[in-house]
Structure formats: structure tokens, C-alpha cells
XYZ file of N, CA and C in Angstrom:
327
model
N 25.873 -13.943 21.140
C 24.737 -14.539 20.462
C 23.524 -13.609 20.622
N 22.755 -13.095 19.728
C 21.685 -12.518 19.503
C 20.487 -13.042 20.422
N 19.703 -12.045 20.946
C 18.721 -12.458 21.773
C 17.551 -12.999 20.948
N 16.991 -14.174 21.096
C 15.456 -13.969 20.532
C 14.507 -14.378 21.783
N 12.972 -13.382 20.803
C 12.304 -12.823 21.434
C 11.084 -14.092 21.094
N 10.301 -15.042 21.879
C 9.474 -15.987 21.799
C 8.205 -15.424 22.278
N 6.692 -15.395 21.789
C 5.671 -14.886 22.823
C 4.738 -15.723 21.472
N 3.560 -15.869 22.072
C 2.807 -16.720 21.831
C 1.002 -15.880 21.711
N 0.162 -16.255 20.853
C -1.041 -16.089 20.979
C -1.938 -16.872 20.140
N -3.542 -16.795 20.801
C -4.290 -17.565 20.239
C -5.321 -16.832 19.285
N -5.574 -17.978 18.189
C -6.692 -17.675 17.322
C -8.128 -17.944 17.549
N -8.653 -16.617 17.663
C -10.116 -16.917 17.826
C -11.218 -17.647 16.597
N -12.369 -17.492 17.297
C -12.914 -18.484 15.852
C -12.866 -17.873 14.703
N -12.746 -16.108 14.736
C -12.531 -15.620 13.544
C -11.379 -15.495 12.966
N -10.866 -16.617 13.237
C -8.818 -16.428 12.769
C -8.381 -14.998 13.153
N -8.678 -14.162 14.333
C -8.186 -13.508 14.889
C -6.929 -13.744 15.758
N -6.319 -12.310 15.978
C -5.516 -12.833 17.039
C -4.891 -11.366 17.897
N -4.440 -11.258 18.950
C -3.985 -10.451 19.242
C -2.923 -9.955 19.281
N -1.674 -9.170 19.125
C -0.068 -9.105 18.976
C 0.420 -9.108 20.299
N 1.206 -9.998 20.449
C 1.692 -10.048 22.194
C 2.225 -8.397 22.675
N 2.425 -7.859 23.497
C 3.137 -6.757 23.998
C 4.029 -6.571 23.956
N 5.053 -7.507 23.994
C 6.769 -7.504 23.573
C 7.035 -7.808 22.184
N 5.992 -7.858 21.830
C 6.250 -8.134 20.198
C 5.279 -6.590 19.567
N 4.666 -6.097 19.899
C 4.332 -5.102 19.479
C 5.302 -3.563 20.056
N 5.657 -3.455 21.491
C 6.968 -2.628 21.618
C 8.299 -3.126 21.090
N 8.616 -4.569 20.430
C 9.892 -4.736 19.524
C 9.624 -4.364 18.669
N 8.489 -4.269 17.269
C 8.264 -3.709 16.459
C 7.544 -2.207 16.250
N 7.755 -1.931 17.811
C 7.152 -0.416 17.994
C 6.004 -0.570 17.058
N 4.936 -1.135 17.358
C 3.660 -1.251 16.381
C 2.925 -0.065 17.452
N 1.912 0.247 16.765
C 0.741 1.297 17.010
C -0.535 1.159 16.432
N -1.480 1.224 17.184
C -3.094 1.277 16.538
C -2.981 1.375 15.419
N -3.745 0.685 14.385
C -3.759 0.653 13.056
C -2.375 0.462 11.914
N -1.362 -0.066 12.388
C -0.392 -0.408 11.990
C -0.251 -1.671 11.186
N 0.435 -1.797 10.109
C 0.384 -3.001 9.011
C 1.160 -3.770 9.572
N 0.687 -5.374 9.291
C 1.958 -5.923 9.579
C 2.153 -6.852 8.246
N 3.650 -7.012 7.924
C 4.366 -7.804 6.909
C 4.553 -9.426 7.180
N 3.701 -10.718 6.593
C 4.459 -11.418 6.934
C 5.198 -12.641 5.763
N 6.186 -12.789 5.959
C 7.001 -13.464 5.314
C 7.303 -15.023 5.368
N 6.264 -16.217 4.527
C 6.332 -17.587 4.755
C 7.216 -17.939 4.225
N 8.449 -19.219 4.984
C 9.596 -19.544 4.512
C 9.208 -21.030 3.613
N 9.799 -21.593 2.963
C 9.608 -22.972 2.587
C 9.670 -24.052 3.661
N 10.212 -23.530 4.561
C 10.437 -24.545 5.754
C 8.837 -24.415 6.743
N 8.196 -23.653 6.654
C 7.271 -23.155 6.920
C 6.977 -21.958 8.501
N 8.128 -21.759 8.436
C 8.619 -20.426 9.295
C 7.682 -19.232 8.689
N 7.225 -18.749 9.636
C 6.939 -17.275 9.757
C 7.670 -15.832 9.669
N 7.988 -15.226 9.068
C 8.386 -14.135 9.819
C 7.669 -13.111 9.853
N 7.224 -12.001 11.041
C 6.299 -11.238 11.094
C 7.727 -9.888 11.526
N 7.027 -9.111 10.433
C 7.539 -7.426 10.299
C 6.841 -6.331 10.371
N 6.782 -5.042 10.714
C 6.337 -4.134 10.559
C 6.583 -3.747 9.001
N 4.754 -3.764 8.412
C 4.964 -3.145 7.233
C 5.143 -1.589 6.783
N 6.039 -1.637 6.071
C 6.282 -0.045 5.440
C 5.763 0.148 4.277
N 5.221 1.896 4.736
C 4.340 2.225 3.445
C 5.412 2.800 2.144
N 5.282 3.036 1.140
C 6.460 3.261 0.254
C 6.308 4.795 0.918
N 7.498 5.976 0.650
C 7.892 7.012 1.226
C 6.902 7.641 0.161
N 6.005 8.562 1.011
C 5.041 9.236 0.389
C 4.126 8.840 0.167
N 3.309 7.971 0.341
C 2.027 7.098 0.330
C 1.058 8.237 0.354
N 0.041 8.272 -0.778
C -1.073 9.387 -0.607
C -1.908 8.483 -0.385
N -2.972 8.562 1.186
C -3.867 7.597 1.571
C -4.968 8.245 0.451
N -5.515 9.534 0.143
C -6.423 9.671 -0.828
C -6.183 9.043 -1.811
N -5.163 9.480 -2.849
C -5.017 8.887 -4.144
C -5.462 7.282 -4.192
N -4.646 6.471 -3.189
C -5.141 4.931 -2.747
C -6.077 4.907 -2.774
N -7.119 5.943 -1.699
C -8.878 5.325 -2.018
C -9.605 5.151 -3.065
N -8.869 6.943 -3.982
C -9.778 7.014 -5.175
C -9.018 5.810 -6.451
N -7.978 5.250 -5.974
C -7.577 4.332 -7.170
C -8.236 2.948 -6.971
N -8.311 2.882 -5.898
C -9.172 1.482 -4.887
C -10.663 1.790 -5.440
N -11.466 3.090 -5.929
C -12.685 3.003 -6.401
C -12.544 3.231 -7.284
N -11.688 3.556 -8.299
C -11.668 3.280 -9.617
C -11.515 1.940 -9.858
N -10.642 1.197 -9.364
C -10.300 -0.364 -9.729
C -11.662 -1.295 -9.386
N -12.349 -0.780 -8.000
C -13.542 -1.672 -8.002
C -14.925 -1.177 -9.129
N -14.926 0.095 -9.716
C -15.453 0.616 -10.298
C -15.252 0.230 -11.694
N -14.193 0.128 -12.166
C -13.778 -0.942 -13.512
C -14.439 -2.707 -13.803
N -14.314 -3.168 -12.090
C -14.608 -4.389 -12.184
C -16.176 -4.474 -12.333
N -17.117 -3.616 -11.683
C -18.246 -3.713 -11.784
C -18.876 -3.268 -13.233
N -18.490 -2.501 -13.526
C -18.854 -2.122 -14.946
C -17.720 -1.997 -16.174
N -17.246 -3.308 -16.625
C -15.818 -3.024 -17.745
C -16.652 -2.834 -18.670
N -17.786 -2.658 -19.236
C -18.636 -1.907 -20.183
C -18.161 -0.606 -20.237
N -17.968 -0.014 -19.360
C -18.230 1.048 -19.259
C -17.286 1.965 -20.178
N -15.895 1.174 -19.878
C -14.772 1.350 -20.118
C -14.445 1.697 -21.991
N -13.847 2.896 -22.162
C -13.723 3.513 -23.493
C -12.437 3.674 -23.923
N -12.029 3.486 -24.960
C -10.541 4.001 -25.205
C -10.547 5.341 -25.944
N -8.927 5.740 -25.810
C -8.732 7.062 -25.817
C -8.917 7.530 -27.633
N -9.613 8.245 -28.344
C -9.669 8.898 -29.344
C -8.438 9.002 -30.101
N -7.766 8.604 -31.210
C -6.633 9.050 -31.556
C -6.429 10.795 -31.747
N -7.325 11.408 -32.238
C -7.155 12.675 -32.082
C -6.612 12.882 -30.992
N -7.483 12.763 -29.727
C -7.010 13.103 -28.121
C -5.844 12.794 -28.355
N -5.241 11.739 -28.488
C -3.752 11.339 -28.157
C -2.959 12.447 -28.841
N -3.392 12.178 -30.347
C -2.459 13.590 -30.624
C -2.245 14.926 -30.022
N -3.749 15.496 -29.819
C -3.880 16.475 -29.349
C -2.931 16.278 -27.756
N -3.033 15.487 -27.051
C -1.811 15.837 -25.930
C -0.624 15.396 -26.194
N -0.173 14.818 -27.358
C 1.777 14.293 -27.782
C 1.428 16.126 -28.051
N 0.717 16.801 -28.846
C 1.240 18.377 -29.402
C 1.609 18.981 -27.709
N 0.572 19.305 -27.105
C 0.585 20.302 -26.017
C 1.868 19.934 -25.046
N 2.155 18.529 -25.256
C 3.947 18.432 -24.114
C 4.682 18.221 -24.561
N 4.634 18.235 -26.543
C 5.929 18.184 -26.860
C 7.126 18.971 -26.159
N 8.137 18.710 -26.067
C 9.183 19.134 -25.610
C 9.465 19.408 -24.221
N 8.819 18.943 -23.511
C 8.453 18.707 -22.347
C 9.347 18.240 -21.253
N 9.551 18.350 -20.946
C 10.923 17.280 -19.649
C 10.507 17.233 -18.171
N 9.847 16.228 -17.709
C 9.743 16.464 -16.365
C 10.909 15.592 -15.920
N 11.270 15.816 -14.411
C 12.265 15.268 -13.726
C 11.139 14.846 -12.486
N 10.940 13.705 -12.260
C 9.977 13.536 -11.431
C 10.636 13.307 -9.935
N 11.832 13.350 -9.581
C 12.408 12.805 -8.484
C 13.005 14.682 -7.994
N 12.498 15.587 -8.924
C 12.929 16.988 -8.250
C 12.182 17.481 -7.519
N 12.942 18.250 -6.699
C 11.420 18.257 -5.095
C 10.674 19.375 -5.581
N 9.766 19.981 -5.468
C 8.381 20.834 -5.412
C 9.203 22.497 -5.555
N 9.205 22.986 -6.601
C 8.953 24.495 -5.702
C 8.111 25.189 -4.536
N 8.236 26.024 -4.004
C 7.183 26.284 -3.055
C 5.886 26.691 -3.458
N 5.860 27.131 -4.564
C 4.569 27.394 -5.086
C 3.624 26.092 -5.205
N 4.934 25.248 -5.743
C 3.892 23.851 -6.337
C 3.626 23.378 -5.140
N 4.195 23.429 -3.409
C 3.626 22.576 -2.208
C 2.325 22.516 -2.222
């Protein structure tokens, strides 16, 4: 029979809380580490170490995180693309083929 692991903590007034120690070396958690949690219908918890998708660019995230809040503050702002433009880039990649799952030449690292 599988061991389980029980540990307990409290919420401060700021719905804080702290991760017990045997629950943070079972999930090998670390400073600044995500956690996943998963509510059942029964109303079970389950708490996981979250994973970032493989390759996570923390820049790209920020600058898409200030574009998205940057959209919301001003959707005025917001322009659509020129049909010319469009054409003008269907010409320049016609025939084009990327394979996006092929790894980097060394030049491109």
C-alpha cells in the first residue's frame, strides 16, 4: 500500500499560507516555485508542482503580459492590418516552409 504524506498549515489573515517542509522536499519545491492546484467535485484538493511548458521565454511572457494589459487600457488604440500589407507579406513568404519543431542551426542559437 502506498504511503501518504498528511501535513497541515494555517491561513493568515491574508489567505496566506506557508508549504509544510515535507511537502515542499516531496515536491522538491524551491524559492519562487509554482504550485498547481487541482479541485475535485468531491471537494478534494490536489496540490502539484507546476510545470512551465518546455521552453518558457520569461521575456517574451512579460512583453506579451504588457501588450495584453496595454490592449486593455487603450483598445482605441488598436488598428487593423492594411490589405496591401497583407499582400505585401503572402508575396515575400510565398513558398516558404518552416518546420517549427526543427532545432536551431548554430548560427540561428
Amino acid at each position: 500500500m502506498p504511503i501518504t504524506l498528511e501535513a497541515e498549515s494555517t491561513l493568515t489573515d491574508r489567505y496566506q499560507t506557508t508549504v509544510p517542509e515535507s511537502v515542499r522536499r516531496t515536491l522538491k519545491l524551491g524559492k519562487r516555485d509554482k504550485l498547481h492546484y487541482t479541485i475535485r467535485a468531491n471537494g478534494e484538493v490536489v496540490l502539484t508542482r507546476a510545470t512551465g511548458a518546455e521552453g518558457d521565454d520569461p521575456a517574451l511572457g512579460a512583453f506579451l503580459g504588457f501588450l495584453a494589459a496595454d490592449i486593455s487600457r487603450h483598445p482605441e488604440r488598436l488598428q487593423g492590418i492594411d490589405a496591401d500589407l497583407v499582400a505585401r507579406i503572402q508575396s515575400l513568404t510565398e513558398g516558404v516552409e518552416v518546420d517549427l519543431d526543427a532545432p536551431l542551426s548554430a548560427d540561428d542559437e
